[in-house]
Amino acid sequence: MFNNELMADVRFVVGPVGASRTVPAHKYVLAVGSSVFYAMFYGDLAEVGSEIHIPDVEPAAFLVLLKYLYSDEIELEADTVLATLYAAKKYIVPALAKACVDFLETSLEAKNACVLLSQSRLFEEPELTRRCWEVIDAQAEMALASEGFREIDRQTLEIILAREALNAKEAVVFEAVLGWAEAECGRRGLAASPANKRKVLGGALYLVRIPTMTLEEFANGAAQSDVLTLEETRGVFLWYTAANKPELDFPLAKRKGPAPQRCHRFQSSAYRGNQWRYRGRCDSIQFAVDRRIFVAGLGLYGSSSGRARYGVRIELKRLGVPLAQNLTEFVSDGSSNTFAVWFEHPVQVEQDTFYNVSAILDGNELSYFGQEGMTEVQCGKVTFQFQCSSDSTNGTGVQGGQIPELIFYA
């Protein structure tokens, strides 16, 4: 009987004027599944007409709601899931609302995290809000550079800018703020001039920690944006250079960022005269985790014969597909310590799926290596499992070798 005129005793005109759709329904079926519909049809203030206008709900989302009430079937799509969540909340259908939140959590990534943060606050979904913050904190630069960031409301913008745990350079934060201001000018029908950008930002601009930029970043970016006043620009330059620093309206302390954790998979390390050597060969290992994390980099062993510089190419893959790479350098001090090598951006890693990390080093031939490797390591609330990788051509495996640490945010 879903969306069927047969025996229908109510009709909904759903959607805004000019884009509405008439949907037939049956009062009894709707009242059984929703206390709001029960009150609407059988309560003391029941609707007397046979046609009900709902301009604030999208037709596609309303049909998803009705189909669930008729059949217990839930069919969600990325384009309409937020509208469906709104409908489920409006008509108090908890099971459908939970399904929408679960769907959003599984599709959550840096490019939509800011928009979903705004919506999760609107819909009062604390678990979704927490998950959004996990992504935004760990992958802040990617999240701020997304189109979704430009679409958020002013209050959400201020909440993000005030966030202590953002893992982003302040120059990137400032550029993202300018992008949001340009989009907001468009929404208000204003020319995207520096003066109008400053106007729409208002006090939000003073949440950007401009003095924590390097002098070069400030001179090449914020100082030339024309969004700051001449007095503000002069004050920041004096802050960098003068002995008597002026008072500024911008926060002075750097953001702390999320706290990185390290999963160490060896119980000991060693070196011998004929091991560990590189010569362009690949050290690799597979891992899986029991909850979603963000891999930020690797801890690697260095030279066993004094201070040495290494060139290194690190890579993270899933099912053979590269997810992140970086070609960089690190300096070891001759100790058995591990040395951090970072990806350009943290990478989201899903639970119960094996990923492959690898490192190709170029430098001092004699190096420390790990021994007594563990197949399972508990690190805080995250359990890691390790397997040997077919990509490894230099001897690294579960029991010993290179890549002693995974550096991650959880």
Coordinates of C-alpha atoms in Angstrom, one line a residue:
M1 CA 0.0 0.0 0.0
F2 CA 3.1 2.3 0.1
N3 CA 2.6 5.4 -2.1
N4 CA -0.7 3.9 -3.3
E5 CA -3.9 5.8 -3.9
L6 CA -5.9 2.7 -3.1
M7 CA -7.9 3.3 0.1
A8 CA -5.7 6.4 0.9
D9 CA -7.3 8.7 3.4
V10 CA -4.7 11.4 3.5
R11 CA -2.5 13.2 1.0
F12 CA 0.7 15.0 1.7
V13 CA 2.0 17.9 -0.4
V14 CA 5.7 17.6 0.3
G15 CA 8.4 20.1 -0.6
P16 CA 8.6 23.8 -1.3
V17 CA 6.2 25.6 -3.6
G18 CA 7.1 24.9 -7.2
A19 CA 9.0 21.7 -6.4
S20 CA 6.3 19.9 -4.3
R21 CA 5.0 16.4 -4.8
T22 CA 1.7 14.8 -3.7
V23 CA 2.1 11.6 -1.8
P24 CA -1.0 9.4 -0.8
A25 CA -0.9 7.6 2.5
H26 CA -3.0 5.8 5.1
K27 CA -3.5 7.4 8.5
Y28 CA -3.6 4.2 10.5
V29 CA -0.3 2.9 9.1
L30 CA 1.5 6.2 9.8
A31 CA 0.0 6.6 13.3
V32 CA 1.2 3.1 14.3
G33 CA 4.8 4.0 13.4
S34 CA 5.1 7.6 14.6
S35 CA 3.7 9.3 17.7
V36 CA 3.7 12.6 15.7
F37 CA 1.5 11.2 13.1
Y38 CA -0.7 9.6 15.8
A39 CA -1.2 13.1 17.4
M40 CA -1.7 14.6 13.9
F41 CA -4.5 12.2 13.0
Y42 CA -6.1 11.0 16.3
G43 CA -5.0 13.4 19.0
D44 CA -6.9 16.2 20.5
L45 CA -5.7 18.6 17.9
A46 CA -6.0 16.3 15.0
E47 CA -5.9 17.6 11.4
V48 CA -9.4 17.6 9.9
G49 CA -8.4 18.1 6.2
S50 CA -7.4 15.3 3.9
E51 CA -4.5 17.2 2.4
I52 CA -1.5 18.2 4.5
H53 CA 1.3 20.5 3.3
I54 CA 4.9 19.8 4.4
P55 CA 7.1 22.4 2.8
D56 CA 10.2 21.8 4.9
V57 CA 10.8 18.1 4.0
E58 CA 12.3 16.9 0.7
P59 CA 9.9 14.6 -1.3
A60 CA 12.6 11.9 -1.7
A61 CA 13.3 11.9 2.1
F62 CA 9.6 11.7 2.9
L63 CA 9.2 8.7 0.7
V64 CA 12.1 7.0 2.5
L65 CA 10.3 7.7 5.8
L66 CA 7.0 6.4 4.6
K67 CA 8.5 3.2 3.0
Y68 CA 10.1 2.4 6.4
L69 CA 6.7 2.9 8.2
Y70 CA 5.0 0.6 5.7
S71 CA 7.6 -2.1 5.3
D72 CA 10.4 -1.7 7.8
E73 CA 12.7 -1.4 4.8
I74 CA 15.4 1.4 4.8
E75 CA 16.9 2.5 1.6
L76 CA 19.4 5.4 2.1
E77 CA 21.4 7.4 -0.4
A78 CA 24.2 9.8 0.1
D79 CA 22.3 12.7 -1.6
T80 CA 19.2 12.4 0.6
V81 CA 20.4 10.9 3.9
L82 CA 20.6 14.3 5.7
A83 CA 17.1 15.2 4.6
T84 CA 15.9 11.8 5.7
L85 CA 17.5 12.3 9.1
Y86 CA 15.6 15.6 9.4
A87 CA 12.3 13.9 8.5
A88 CA 13.0 11.0 10.9
K89 CA 13.7 13.5 13.7
K90 CA 10.7 15.6 12.9
Y91 CA 8.3 12.7 13.0
I92 CA 10.1 10.8 15.9
V93 CA 11.1 7.6 14.1
P94 CA 14.2 6.6 16.1
A95 CA 15.1 3.5 14.2
L96 CA 15.3 5.4 10.9
A97 CA 17.2 8.2 12.5
K98 CA 19.8 5.8 13.9
A99 CA 20.1 4.1 10.4
C100 CA 20.8 7.6 9.0
V101 CA 23.4 8.4 11.6
D102 CA 25.1 5.0 11.0
F103 CA 25.1 5.6 7.3
L104 CA 26.7 9.0 7.8
E105 CA 29.4 7.6 10.1
T106 CA 30.4 5.0 7.5
S107 CA 30.6 7.6 4.8
L108 CA 32.4 10.2 6.9
E109 CA 35.7 11.5 5.5
A110 CA 37.6 14.8 5.5
K111 CA 35.8 16.3 2.6
N112 CA 32.3 16.1 4.3
A113 CA 33.3 16.1 8.0
C114 CA 32.7 19.9 8.5
V115 CA 29.2 19.8 6.9
L116 CA 28.3 16.7 8.9
L117 CA 29.6 18.4 12.1
S118 CA 27.2 21.3 11.4
Q119 CA 24.3 18.9 10.8
S120 CA 25.1 16.7 13.8
R121 CA 25.0 19.7 16.1
L122 CA 21.7 20.7 14.5
F123 CA 20.2 17.3 15.0
E124 CA 21.7 16.8 18.4
E125 CA 23.6 13.6 17.5
P126 CA 26.5 13.5 20.0
E127 CA 28.1 10.3 18.7
L128 CA 28.2 11.6 15.1
T129 CA 29.6 14.9 16.4
R130 CA 32.4 13.0 18.2
R131 CA 33.2 11.1 15.0
C132 CA 33.3 14.3 13.0
W133 CA 35.7 15.8 15.4
E134 CA 38.0 12.7 15.1
V135 CA 38.2 13.3 11.4
I136 CA 38.5 17.1 11.5
D137 CA 41.2 17.0 14.2
A138 CA 43.4 14.4 12.5
Q139 CA 42.9 15.5 8.9
A140 CA 42.3 19.2 9.6
E141 CA 44.1 20.6 6.5
M142 CA 42.2 18.3 4.2
A143 CA 38.9 19.1 5.9
L144 CA 39.5 22.9 5.9
A145 CA 40.4 22.8 2.2
S146 CA 37.2 21.0 1.2
E147 CA 34.2 22.5 -0.4
G148 CA 32.1 21.4 2.5
F149 CA 34.0 23.7 4.9
R150 CA 32.9 26.7 2.7
E151 CA 29.2 25.6 3.2
I152 CA 29.1 25.5 7.0
D153 CA 27.2 28.1 9.1
R154 CA 28.9 30.9 11.0
Q155 CA 28.5 29.3 14.5
T156 CA 30.1 26.0 13.3
L157 CA 32.9 28.0 11.7
E158 CA 33.7 29.7 15.0
I159 CA 33.6 26.4 16.9
I160 CA 36.1 24.8 14.4
L161 CA 38.4 27.9 14.6
A162 CA 38.5 27.8 18.4
R163 CA 39.4 24.1 18.3
E164 CA 42.7 23.4 20.2
A165 CA 43.2 20.0 18.7
L166 CA 43.3 21.0 15.0
N167 CA 46.2 19.3 13.2
A168 CA 46.9 22.2 10.8
K169 CA 49.3 25.0 10.0
E170 CA 47.8 28.3 10.9
A171 CA 48.5 29.6 7.3
V172 CA 46.2 26.8 6.0
V173 CA 43.5 27.8 8.6
F174 CA 43.7 31.4 7.4
E175 CA 43.4 30.5 3.7
A176 CA 40.4 28.3 4.6
V177 CA 38.8 31.2 6.4
L178 CA 39.2 33.4 3.4
G179 CA 37.5 30.7 1.3
W180 CA 34.6 30.5 3.7
A181 CA 34.2 34.3 3.7
E182 CA 34.1 34.4 -0.1
A183 CA 31.4 31.8 -0.1
E184 CA 29.5 33.6 2.6
C185 CA 29.6 36.8 0.5
G186 CA 28.0 34.9 -2.4
R187 CA 25.3 33.6 -0.1
R188 CA 24.5 37.2 1.0
G189 CA 24.7 38.6 -2.5
L190 CA 27.8 40.7 -1.7
A191 CA 30.9 41.2 -3.9
A192 CA 33.8 39.2 -2.5
S193 CA 35.9 42.2 -1.8
P194 CA 38.4 42.2 1.2
A195 CA 36.1 44.7 3.0
N196 CA 33.1 42.4 2.6
K197 CA 35.1 39.3 3.6
R198 CA 36.1 41.1 6.8
K199 CA 32.5 42.1 7.4
V200 CA 31.0 38.6 7.1
L201 CA 33.8 37.1 9.2
G202 CA 33.4 39.6 12.1
G203 CA 34.8 38.2 15.3
A204 CA 35.6 34.8 13.8
L205 CA 38.8 36.4 12.3
Y206 CA 40.2 36.8 15.8
L207 CA 40.0 33.1 16.4
V208 CA 42.8 32.5 13.8
R209 CA 46.1 32.3 15.5
I210 CA 48.0 34.6 13.1
P211 CA 51.0 35.2 15.3
T212 CA 51.8 31.5 15.3
M213 CA 52.5 31.6 11.6
T214 CA 56.1 31.9 10.5
L215 CA 57.1 35.4 9.4
E216 CA 57.4 34.2 5.9
E217 CA 53.9 32.6 6.0
F218 CA 52.4 35.8 7.3
A219 CA 54.3 38.0 4.8
N220 CA 53.3 35.9 1.8
G221 CA 49.7 35.2 2.9
A222 CA 47.7 37.1 5.5
A223 CA 49.7 40.4 5.2
Q224 CA 48.8 40.5 1.5
S225 CA 45.1 39.5 1.8
D226 CA 43.9 43.0 2.5
V227 CA 41.5 41.5 5.1
L228 CA 43.6 42.8 8.0
T229 CA 43.8 46.5 8.7
L230 CA 47.1 48.3 8.3
E231 CA 47.3 48.7 12.0
E232 CA 46.8 44.9 12.5
T233 CA 49.4 44.1 9.9
R234 CA 51.9 46.5 11.4
G235 CA 51.2 45.0 14.9
V236 CA 51.9 41.4 13.7
F237 CA 55.1 42.4 12.0
L238 CA 56.3 44.2 15.2
W239 CA 55.3 41.0 17.1
Y240 CA 57.7 39.0 15.0
T241 CA 60.6 41.5 15.1
A242 CA 60.4 44.0 17.9
A243 CA 61.9 43.5 21.4
N244 CA 58.8 45.3 23.0
K245 CA 56.0 43.3 21.5
P246 CA 52.6 45.1 21.0
E247 CA 49.4 43.7 22.3
L248 CA 47.4 41.8 19.6
D249 CA 43.8 40.7 19.3
F250 CA 44.7 37.3 17.9
P251 CA 45.5 34.2 20.0
L252 CA 49.3 33.9 20.6
A253 CA 49.6 30.2 21.5
K254 CA 50.0 27.4 18.9
R255 CA 47.3 24.8 18.7
K256 CA 48.3 21.6 20.5
G257 CA 46.9 19.3 17.8
P258 CA 45.8 15.7 18.5
A259 CA 48.2 13.6 20.5
P260 CA 50.0 11.0 18.3
Q261 CA 50.3 7.5 19.6
R262 CA 53.0 4.9 18.6
C263 CA 52.4 1.2 18.2
H264 CA 55.8 -0.5 18.8
R265 CA 55.8 -4.1 17.4
F266 CA 59.2 -5.3 18.6
Q267 CA 60.3 -6.3 22.1
S268 CA 64.0 -5.7 21.4
S269 CA 66.5 -4.3 18.8
A270 CA 70.0 -5.3 17.8
Y271 CA 72.7 -4.7 15.2
R272 CA 75.4 -6.9 13.7
G273 CA 78.2 -6.1 11.3
N274 CA 76.5 -7.8 8.3
Q275 CA 73.0 -6.6 9.0
W276 CA 70.8 -4.5 8.5
R277 CA 71.5 -3.3 4.9
Y278 CA 69.3 -1.5 2.3
R279 CA 70.6 -0.9 -1.2
G280 CA 67.2 0.2 -2.5
R281 CA 65.3 -2.8 -1.3
C282 CA 61.9 -2.6 0.3
D283 CA 61.0 -3.2 3.9
S284 CA 57.3 -3.8 4.3
I285 CA 54.7 -5.2 6.8
Q286 CA 50.9 -5.7 6.8
F287 CA 48.7 -4.6 9.6
A288 CA 45.0 -4.4 10.6
V289 CA 43.2 -2.7 13.5
D290 CA 40.0 -3.3 15.4
R291 CA 38.8 0.3 15.3
R292 CA 39.1 3.2 12.9
I293 CA 42.4 5.2 13.2
F294 CA 44.4 7.7 11.3
V295 CA 47.9 6.6 10.3
A296 CA 50.2 9.7 10.4
G297 CA 53.6 8.2 9.8
L298 CA 56.2 5.5 10.6
G299 CA 58.9 5.1 13.2
L300 CA 62.1 3.8 11.6
Y301 CA 65.4 2.5 12.9
G302 CA 68.6 4.4 11.9
S303 CA 72.3 4.0 11.7
S304 CA 74.2 1.7 14.1
S305 CA 77.5 3.4 13.3
G306 CA 77.1 7.0 14.3
R307 CA 75.0 9.9 13.1
A308 CA 73.7 9.5 9.6
R309 CA 71.2 11.0 7.2
Y310 CA 68.7 8.8 5.3
G311 CA 66.6 9.4 2.3
V312 CA 63.4 7.4 2.6
R313 CA 60.2 6.7 0.5
I314 CA 57.3 5.6 2.7
E315 CA 54.0 4.3 1.3
L316 CA 50.6 3.1 2.7
K317 CA 48.5 0.8 0.5
R318 CA 45.2 -1.0 0.7
L319 CA 44.6 -4.0 -1.7
G320 CA 47.5 -2.8 -3.7
V321 CA 46.2 0.7 -4.2
P322 CA 48.4 3.5 -2.8
L323 CA 46.6 5.7 -0.2
A324 CA 49.6 7.9 0.8
Q325 CA 53.2 8.3 -0.1
N326 CA 56.1 10.6 0.9
L327 CA 59.6 11.1 -0.2
T328 CA 61.6 12.7 2.6
E329 CA 64.7 12.5 4.8
F330 CA 65.5 11.9 8.5
V331 CA 68.6 12.0 10.6
S332 CA 69.5 9.3 13.1
D333 CA 71.9 9.8 15.9
G334 CA 73.5 6.4 16.1
S335 CA 71.3 5.1 18.9
S336 CA 68.7 2.3 18.8
N337 CA 65.9 4.9 19.1
T338 CA 63.2 5.1 16.4
F339 CA 62.9 8.2 14.2
A340 CA 59.6 9.6 13.0
V341 CA 58.8 9.9 9.3
W342 CA 55.5 11.5 8.4
F343 CA 53.0 11.2 5.6
E344 CA 51.9 14.6 4.1
H345 CA 48.4 14.0 5.6
P346 CA 47.2 11.4 8.1
V347 CA 45.3 8.6 6.4
Q348 CA 42.0 7.1 7.6
V349 CA 42.3 3.4 8.2
E350 CA 39.2 1.3 8.6
Q351 CA 38.8 -1.6 11.1
D352 CA 39.2 -5.3 10.2
T353 CA 41.0 -4.6 6.9
F354 CA 44.7 -5.3 6.2
Y355 CA 46.9 -2.4 5.0
N356 CA 50.4 -2.5 3.7
V357 CA 53.1 0.0 4.9
S358 CA 56.6 0.1 3.3
A359 CA 59.8 2.0 3.5
I360 CA 62.7 2.2 1.0
L361 CA 65.8 3.7 2.7
D362 CA 68.9 5.1 1.1
G363 CA 71.8 5.9 3.4
N364 CA 74.2 4.3 5.9
E365 CA 74.3 0.5 5.2
L366 CA 74.6 -0.6 8.8
S367 CA 71.4 -0.1 10.8
Y368 CA 69.6 -1.3 13.8
F369 CA 66.8 -3.8 13.3
G370 CA 63.9 -5.2 15.5
Q371 CA 63.7 -8.6 17.1
E372 CA 61.1 -10.6 18.9
G373 CA 58.2 -9.2 16.9
M374 CA 54.6 -9.6 18.0
T375 CA 51.7 -10.6 15.8
E376 CA 49.3 -8.7 18.1
V377 CA 49.9 -5.4 20.0
Q378 CA 47.5 -3.6 22.3
C379 CA 48.1 0.2 22.0
G380 CA 45.6 2.1 24.2
K381 CA 42.1 1.2 23.0
V382 CA 43.4 -0.1 19.6
T383 CA 44.5 -3.7 18.9
F384 CA 47.0 -4.1 16.0
Q385 CA 47.5 -7.3 14.1
F386 CA 50.6 -7.8 11.9
Q387 CA 51.3 -10.1 9.0
C388 CA 54.3 -10.5 6.6
S389 CA 54.0 -8.7 3.3
S390 CA 54.8 -10.0 -0.1
D391 CA 56.2 -6.5 -1.0
S392 CA 59.0 -7.0 1.5
T393 CA 62.3 -7.7 -0.4
N394 CA 64.8 -6.8 2.4
G395 CA 63.9 -9.3 5.1
T396 CA 61.4 -7.4 7.2
G397 CA 58.6 -9.5 8.6
V398 CA 56.6 -10.0 11.7
Q399 CA 59.5 -11.5 13.7
G400 CA 62.1 -8.9 12.8
G401 CA 63.4 -6.1 10.6
Q402 CA 62.5 -2.5 10.0
I403 CA 59.3 -0.4 10.5
P404 CA 59.2 -0.9 14.3
E405 CA 56.5 1.7 14.8
L406 CA 53.2 2.9 13.4
I407 CA 52.4 6.5 14.4
F408 CA 48.7 7.2 14.5
Y409 CA 45.8 9.2 15.9
A410 CA 42.9 7.4 17.5

